[in-house]
mmCIF file of C-alpha atoms in Angstrom:
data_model
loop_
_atom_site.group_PDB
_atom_site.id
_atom_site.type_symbol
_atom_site.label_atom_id
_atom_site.label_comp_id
_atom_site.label_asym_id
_atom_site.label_seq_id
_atom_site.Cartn_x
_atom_site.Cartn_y
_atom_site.Cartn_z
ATOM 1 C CA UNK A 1 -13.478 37.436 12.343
ATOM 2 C CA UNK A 2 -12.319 40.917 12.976
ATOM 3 C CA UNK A 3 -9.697 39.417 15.233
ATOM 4 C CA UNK A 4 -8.241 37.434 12.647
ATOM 5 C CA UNK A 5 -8.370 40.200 10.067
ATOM 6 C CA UNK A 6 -5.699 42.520 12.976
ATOM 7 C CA UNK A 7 -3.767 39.477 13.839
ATOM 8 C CA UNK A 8 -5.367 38.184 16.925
ATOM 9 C CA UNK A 9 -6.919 35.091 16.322
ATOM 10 C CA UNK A 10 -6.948 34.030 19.725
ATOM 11 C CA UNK A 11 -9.227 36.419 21.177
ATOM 12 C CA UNK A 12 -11.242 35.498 18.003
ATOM 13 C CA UNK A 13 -11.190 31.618 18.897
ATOM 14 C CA UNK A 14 -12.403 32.550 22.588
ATOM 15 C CA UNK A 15 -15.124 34.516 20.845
ATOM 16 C CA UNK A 16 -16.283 31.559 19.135
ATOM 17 C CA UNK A 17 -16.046 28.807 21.996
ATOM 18 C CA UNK A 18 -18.230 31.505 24.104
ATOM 19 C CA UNK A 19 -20.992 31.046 21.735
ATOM 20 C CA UNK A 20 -20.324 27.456 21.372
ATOM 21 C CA UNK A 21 -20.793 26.947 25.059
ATOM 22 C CA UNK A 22 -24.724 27.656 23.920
ATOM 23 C CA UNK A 23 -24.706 26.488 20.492
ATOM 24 C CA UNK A 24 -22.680 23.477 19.995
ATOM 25 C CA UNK A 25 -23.536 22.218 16.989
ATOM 26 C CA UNK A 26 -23.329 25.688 15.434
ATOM 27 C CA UNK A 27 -21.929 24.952 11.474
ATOM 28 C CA UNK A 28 -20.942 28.712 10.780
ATOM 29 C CA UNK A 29 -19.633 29.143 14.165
ATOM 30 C CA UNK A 30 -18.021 25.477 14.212
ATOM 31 C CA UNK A 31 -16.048 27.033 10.399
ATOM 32 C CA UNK A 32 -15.880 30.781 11.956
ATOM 33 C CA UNK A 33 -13.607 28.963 14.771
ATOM 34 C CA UNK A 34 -11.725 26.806 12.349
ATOM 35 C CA UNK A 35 -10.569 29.948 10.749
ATOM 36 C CA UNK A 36 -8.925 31.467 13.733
ATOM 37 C CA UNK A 37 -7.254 28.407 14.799
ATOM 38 C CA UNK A 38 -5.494 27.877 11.521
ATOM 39 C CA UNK A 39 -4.285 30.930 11.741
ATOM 40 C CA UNK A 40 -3.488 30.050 15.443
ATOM 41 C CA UNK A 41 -1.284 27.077 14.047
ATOM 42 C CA UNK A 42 -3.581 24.725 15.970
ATOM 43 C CA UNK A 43 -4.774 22.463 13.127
ATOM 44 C CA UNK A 44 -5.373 19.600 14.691
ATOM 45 C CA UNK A 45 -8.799 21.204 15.912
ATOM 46 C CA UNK A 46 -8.985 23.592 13.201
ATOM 47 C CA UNK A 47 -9.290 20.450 10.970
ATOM 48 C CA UNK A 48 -12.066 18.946 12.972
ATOM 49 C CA UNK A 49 -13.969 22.372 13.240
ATOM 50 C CA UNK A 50 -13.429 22.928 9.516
ATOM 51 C CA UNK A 51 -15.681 19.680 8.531
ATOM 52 C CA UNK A 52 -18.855 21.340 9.776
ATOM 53 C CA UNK A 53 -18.378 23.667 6.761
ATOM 54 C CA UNK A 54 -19.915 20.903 4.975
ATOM 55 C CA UNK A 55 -23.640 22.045 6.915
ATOM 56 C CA UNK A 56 -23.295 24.888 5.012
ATOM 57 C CA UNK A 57 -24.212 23.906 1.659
ATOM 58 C CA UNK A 58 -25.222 27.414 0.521
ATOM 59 C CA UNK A 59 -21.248 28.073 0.522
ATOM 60 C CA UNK A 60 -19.783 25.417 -0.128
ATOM 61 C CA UNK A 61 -22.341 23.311 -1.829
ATOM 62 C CA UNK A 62 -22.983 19.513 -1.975
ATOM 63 C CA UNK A 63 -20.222 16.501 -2.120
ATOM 64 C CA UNK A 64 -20.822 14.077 -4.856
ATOM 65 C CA UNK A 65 -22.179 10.821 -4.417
ATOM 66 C CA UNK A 66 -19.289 8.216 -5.564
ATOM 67 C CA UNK A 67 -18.648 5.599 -2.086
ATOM 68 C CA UNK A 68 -18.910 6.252 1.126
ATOM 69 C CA UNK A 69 -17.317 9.127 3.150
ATOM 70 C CA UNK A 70 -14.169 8.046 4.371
ATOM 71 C CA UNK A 71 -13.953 8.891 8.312
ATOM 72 C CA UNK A 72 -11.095 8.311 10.840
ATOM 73 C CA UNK A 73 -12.064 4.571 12.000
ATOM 74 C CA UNK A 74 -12.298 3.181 8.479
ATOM 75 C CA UNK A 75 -9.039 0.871 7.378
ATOM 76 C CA UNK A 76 -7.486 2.776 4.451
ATOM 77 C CA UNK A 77 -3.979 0.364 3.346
ATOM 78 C CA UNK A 78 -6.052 -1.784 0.283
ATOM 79 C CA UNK A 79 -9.065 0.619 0.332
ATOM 80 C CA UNK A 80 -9.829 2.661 -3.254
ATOM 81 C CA UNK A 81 -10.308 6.053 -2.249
ATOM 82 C CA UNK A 82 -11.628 8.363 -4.410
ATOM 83 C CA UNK A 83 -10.491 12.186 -3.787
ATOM 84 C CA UNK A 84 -12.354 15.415 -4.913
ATOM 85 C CA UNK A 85 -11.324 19.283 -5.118
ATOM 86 C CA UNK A 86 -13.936 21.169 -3.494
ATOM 87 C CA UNK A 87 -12.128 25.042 -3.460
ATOM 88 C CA UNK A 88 -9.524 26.921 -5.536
ATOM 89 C CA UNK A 89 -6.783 25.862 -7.553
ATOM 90 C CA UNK A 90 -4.402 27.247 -4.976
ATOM 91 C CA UNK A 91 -5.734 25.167 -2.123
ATOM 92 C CA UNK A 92 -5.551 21.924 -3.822
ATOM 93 C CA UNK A 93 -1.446 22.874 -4.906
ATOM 94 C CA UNK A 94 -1.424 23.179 -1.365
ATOM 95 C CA UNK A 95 -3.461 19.877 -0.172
ATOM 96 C CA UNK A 96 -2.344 17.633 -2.974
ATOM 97 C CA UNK A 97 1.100 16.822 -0.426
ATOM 98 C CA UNK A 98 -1.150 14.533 1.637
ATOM 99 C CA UNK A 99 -1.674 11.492 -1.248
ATOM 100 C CA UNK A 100 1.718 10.916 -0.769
ATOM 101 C CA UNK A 101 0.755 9.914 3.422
ATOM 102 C CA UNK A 102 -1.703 8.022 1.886
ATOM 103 C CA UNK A 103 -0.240 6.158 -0.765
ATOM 104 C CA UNK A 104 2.253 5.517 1.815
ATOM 105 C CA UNK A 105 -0.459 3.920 4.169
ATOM 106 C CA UNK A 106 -1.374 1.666 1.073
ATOM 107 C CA UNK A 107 -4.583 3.370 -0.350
ATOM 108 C CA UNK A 108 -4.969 3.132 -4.044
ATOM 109 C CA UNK A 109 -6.985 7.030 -5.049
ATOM 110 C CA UNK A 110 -7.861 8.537 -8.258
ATOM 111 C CA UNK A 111 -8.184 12.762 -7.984
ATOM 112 C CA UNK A 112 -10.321 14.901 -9.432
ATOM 113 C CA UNK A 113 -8.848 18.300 -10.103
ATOM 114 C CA UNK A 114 -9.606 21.033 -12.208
ATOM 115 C CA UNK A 115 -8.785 20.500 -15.564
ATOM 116 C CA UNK A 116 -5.812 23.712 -15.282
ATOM 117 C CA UNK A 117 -3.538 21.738 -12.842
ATOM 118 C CA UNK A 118 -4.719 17.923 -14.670
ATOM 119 C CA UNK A 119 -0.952 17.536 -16.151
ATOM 120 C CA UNK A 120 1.325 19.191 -13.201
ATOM 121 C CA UNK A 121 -1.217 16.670 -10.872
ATOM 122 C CA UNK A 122 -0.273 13.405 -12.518
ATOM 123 C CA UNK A 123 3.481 14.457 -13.268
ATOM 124 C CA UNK A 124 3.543 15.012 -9.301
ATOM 125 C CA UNK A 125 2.195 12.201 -8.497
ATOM 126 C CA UNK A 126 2.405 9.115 -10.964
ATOM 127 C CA UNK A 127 0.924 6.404 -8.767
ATOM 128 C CA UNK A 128 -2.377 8.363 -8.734
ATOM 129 C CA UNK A 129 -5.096 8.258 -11.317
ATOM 130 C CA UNK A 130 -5.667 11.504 -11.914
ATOM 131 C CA UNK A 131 -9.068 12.988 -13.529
ATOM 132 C CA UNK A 132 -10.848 16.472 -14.339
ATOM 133 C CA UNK A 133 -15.002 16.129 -15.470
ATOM 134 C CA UNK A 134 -15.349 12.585 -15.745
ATOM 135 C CA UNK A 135 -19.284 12.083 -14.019
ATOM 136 C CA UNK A 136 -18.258 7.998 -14.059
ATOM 137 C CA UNK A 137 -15.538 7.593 -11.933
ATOM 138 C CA UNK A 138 -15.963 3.620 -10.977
ATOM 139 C CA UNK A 139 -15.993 1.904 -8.406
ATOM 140 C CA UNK A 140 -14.156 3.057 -4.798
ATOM 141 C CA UNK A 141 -14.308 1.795 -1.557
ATOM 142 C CA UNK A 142 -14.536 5.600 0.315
ATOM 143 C CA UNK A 143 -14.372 8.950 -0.837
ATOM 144 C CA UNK A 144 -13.490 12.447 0.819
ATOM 145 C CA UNK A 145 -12.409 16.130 0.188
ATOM 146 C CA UNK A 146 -9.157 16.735 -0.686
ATOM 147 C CA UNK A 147 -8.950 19.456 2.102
ATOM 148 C CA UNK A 148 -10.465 16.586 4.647
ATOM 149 C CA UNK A 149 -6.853 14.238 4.413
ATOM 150 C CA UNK A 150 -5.469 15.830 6.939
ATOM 151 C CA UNK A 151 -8.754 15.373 9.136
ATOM 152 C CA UNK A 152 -8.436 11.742 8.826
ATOM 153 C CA UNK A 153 -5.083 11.472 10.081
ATOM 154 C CA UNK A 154 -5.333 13.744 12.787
ATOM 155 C CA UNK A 155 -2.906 15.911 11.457
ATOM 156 C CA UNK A 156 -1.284 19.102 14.186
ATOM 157 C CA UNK A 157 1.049 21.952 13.065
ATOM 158 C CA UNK A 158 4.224 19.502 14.035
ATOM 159 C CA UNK A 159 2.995 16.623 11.216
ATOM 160 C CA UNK A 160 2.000 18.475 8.136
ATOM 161 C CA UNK A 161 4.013 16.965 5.372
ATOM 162 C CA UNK A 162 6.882 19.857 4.675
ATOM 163 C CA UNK A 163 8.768 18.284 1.769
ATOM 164 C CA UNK A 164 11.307 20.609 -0.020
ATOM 165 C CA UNK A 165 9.871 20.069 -3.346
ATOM 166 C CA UNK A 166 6.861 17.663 -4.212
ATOM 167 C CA UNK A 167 5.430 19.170 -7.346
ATOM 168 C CA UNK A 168 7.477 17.989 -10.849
ATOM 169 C CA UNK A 169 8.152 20.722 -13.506
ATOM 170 C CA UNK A 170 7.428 19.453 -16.916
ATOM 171 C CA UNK A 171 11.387 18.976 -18.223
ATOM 172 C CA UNK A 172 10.189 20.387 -21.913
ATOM 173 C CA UNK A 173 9.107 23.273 -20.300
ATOM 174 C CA UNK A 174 12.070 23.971 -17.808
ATOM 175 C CA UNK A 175 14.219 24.036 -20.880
ATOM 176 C CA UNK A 176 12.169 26.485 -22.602
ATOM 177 C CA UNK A 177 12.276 28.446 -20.049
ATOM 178 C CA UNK A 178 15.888 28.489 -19.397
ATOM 179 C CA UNK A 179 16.161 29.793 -22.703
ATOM 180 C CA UNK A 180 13.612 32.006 -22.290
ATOM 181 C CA UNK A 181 14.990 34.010 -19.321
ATOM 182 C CA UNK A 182 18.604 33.751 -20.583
ATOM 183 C CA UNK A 183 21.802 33.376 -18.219
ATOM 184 C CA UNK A 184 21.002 33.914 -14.965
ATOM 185 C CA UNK A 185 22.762 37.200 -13.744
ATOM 186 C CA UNK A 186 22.294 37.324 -10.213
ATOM 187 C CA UNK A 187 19.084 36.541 -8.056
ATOM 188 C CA UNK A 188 15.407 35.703 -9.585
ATOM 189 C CA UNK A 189 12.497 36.258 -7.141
ATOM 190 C CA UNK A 190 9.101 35.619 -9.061
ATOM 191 C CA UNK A 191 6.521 37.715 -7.422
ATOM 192 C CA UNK A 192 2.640 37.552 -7.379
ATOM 193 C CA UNK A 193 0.875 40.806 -5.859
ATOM 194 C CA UNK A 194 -2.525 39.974 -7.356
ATOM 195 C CA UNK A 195 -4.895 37.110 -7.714
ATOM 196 C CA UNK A 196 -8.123 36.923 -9.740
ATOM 197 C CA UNK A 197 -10.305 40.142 -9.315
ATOM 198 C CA UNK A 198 -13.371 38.537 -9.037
ATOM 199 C CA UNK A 199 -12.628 36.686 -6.131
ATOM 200 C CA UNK A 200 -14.927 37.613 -2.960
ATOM 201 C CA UNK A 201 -12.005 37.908 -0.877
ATOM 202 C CA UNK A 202 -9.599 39.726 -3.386
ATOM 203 C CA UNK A 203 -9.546 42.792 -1.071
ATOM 204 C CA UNK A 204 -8.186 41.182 1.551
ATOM 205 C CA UNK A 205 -5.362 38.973 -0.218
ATOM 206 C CA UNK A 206 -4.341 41.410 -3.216
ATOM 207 C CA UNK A 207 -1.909 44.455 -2.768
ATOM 208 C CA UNK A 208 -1.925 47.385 -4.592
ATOM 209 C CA UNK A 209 0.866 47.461 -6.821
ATOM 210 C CA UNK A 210 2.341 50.780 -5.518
ATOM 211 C CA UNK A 211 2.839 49.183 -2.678
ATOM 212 C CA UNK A 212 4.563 46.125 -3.935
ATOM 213 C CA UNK A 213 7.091 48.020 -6.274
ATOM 214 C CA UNK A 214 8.777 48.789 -3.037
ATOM 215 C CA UNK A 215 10.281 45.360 -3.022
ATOM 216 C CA UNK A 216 11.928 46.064 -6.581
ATOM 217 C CA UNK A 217 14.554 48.022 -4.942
ATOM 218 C CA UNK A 218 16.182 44.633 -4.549
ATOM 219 C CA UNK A 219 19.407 43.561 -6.330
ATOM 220 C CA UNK A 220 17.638 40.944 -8.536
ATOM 221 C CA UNK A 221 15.569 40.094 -11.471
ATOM 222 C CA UNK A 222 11.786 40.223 -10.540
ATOM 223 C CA UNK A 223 9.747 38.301 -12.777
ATOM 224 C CA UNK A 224 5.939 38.643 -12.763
ATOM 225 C CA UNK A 225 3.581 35.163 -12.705
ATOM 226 C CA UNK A 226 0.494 36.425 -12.048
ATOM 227 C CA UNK A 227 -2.199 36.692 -15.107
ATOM 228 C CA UNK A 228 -3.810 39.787 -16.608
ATOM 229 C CA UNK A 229 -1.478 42.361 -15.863
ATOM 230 C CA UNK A 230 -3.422 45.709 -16.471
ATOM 231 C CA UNK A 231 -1.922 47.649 -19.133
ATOM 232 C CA UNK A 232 -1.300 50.650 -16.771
ATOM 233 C CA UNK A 233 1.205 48.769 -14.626
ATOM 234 C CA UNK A 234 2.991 47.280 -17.448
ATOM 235 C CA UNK A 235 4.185 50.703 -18.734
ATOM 236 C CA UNK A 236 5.206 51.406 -15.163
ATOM 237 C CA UNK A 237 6.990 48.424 -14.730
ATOM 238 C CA UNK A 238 10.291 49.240 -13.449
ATOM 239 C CA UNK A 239 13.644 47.699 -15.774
ATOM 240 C CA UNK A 240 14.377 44.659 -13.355
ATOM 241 C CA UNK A 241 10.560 43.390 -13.258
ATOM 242 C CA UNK A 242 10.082 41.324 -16.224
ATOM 243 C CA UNK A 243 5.561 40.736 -16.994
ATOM 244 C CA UNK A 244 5.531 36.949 -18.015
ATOM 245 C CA UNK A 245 1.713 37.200 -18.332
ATOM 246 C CA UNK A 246 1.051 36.907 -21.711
ATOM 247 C CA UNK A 247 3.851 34.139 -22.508
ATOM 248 C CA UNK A 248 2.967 32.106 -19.311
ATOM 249 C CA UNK A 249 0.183 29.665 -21.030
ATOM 250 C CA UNK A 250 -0.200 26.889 -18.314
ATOM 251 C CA UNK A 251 0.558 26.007 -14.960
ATOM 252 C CA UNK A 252 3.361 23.706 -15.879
ATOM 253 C CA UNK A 253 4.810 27.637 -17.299
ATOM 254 C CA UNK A 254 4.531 28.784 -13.544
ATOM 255 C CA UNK A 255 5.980 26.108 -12.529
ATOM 256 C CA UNK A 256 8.787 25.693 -14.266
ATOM 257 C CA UNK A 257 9.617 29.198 -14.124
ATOM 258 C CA UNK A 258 9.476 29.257 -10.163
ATOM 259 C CA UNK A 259 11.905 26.415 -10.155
ATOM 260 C CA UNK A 260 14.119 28.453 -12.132
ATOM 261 C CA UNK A 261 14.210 30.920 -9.570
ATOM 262 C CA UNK A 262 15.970 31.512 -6.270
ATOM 263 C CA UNK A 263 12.842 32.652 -4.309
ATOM 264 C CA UNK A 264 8.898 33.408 -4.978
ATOM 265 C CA UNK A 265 6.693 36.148 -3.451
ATOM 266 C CA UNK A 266 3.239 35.824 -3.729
ATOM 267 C CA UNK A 267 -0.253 37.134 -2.121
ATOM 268 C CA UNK A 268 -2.599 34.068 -1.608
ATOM 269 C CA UNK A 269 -3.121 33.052 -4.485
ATOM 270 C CA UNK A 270 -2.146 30.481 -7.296
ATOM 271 C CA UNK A 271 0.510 32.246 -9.379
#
């Protein structure tokens, strides 16, 4: 993956289909491969690569037991599908745009999210029953991954669902913040240059904030997202970079305040 990590995630896809000419059935190399064809923008076989990550229970442990697993020859218009996070909050923000292809198609789901992104979730997306730790579920036809949907329906680079906006802001909380940030005096970029230090990947997603402050150069008001905002970089915190840490209290805060804004910046993470 050293390919990927220096931008070349071609030569790191040929890398992997060399070993897979011995090893076919490979599970790490089957996910090692799905990684540098993401990044390649060809998803239709990154998706299919990227279900073999399920052989590798030690990482990414084992699906729940609710219906069936929905696959790409089962009917879905009538079906009750039941839906399941299985990684980080940022990736389902990101995944949740395919129920909308699916409701579309005529599927009735229910969601399981973590409980953080619960109210944002069922604001989003009304027509979707929406649930956090509940170990009885009832009774569904199928059920899959949330980062599998776009497995199903064989989805490429060209098809991934691009709508402008299709997370809701809580109105209560748009209005607080409105008054919150005050009149808007010329352009708001919300920026994120950290996620959660104890991530296993943090290395390679966070920047160093020295780094980042070059950005604040801008004409515009910078307002920090991102949680736990060491105390050191707060009292370095240049005049147009306002630290929303401690008043941000939900993700329906983020939210709204992004929407309030003429542009976001963030590493990847879920600001």
């Amino acid at each position: 993956l050293l390919f990927c990590d220096v931008a070349l995630p071609g030569l790191g896809a040929k890398f992997f289909e060399s070993i897979l000419d011995a090893t076919p059935e490979c599970p790490q190399t089957r996910w090692n491969l799905a990684i540098c064809e993401f990044l390649d923008r060809k998803y239709k076989s990154a998706f299919k690569n990227a279900e073999y990550r399920w052989q590798l229970q030690y990482q990414w442990g084992v699906p729940p037991k609710v219906a069936p697993k929905l696959t790409r020859e089962d009917p879905i218009a009538g079906k009750r599908i039941y839906v399941y996070c299985e990684q980080g909050l940022g990736d389902t923000l990101q995944f949740v745009r395919f129920m909308s292809l699916y409701l579309n198609l005529g599927a009735e789901l229910t969601l399981k999210v973590p409980e953080p992104l619960k109210s944002l979730v069922e604001r989003s997306f009304p027509r979707v029953k929406v649930l956090t730790e509940d170990p009885h579920p009832g009774q569904h036809d199928y059920q899959v991954a949330l980062l599998s949907l776009p497995y199903i329906l064989r989805t490429s680079y060209e098809t991934v669902p691009a709508p402008v906006r299709y997370i809701e802001c809580s109105q209560g909380r748009l209005n607080h913040w409105k008054l919150e940030l005050g009149p808007k005096k010329r352009k708001r970029i919300a920026v994120a240059w950290s996620g959660a230090p104890g991530h296993k990947n943090d290395r390679n997603r966070s920047i160093v904030f020295s780094q980042f402050a070059k950005l604040f150069g801008v004409d515009a008001d910078f307002y920090c997202i991102q949680k736990g905002v060491p105390d050191e970089i707060v009292s370095v915190a240049p005049g147009n970079l306002t630290i929303l840490d401690q008043r941000i209290q939900s993700f329906d805060d983020s939210a709204a305040v992004m929407a309030l804004c003429d542009l976001v910046i963030s590493v990847d993470s879920s600001p």
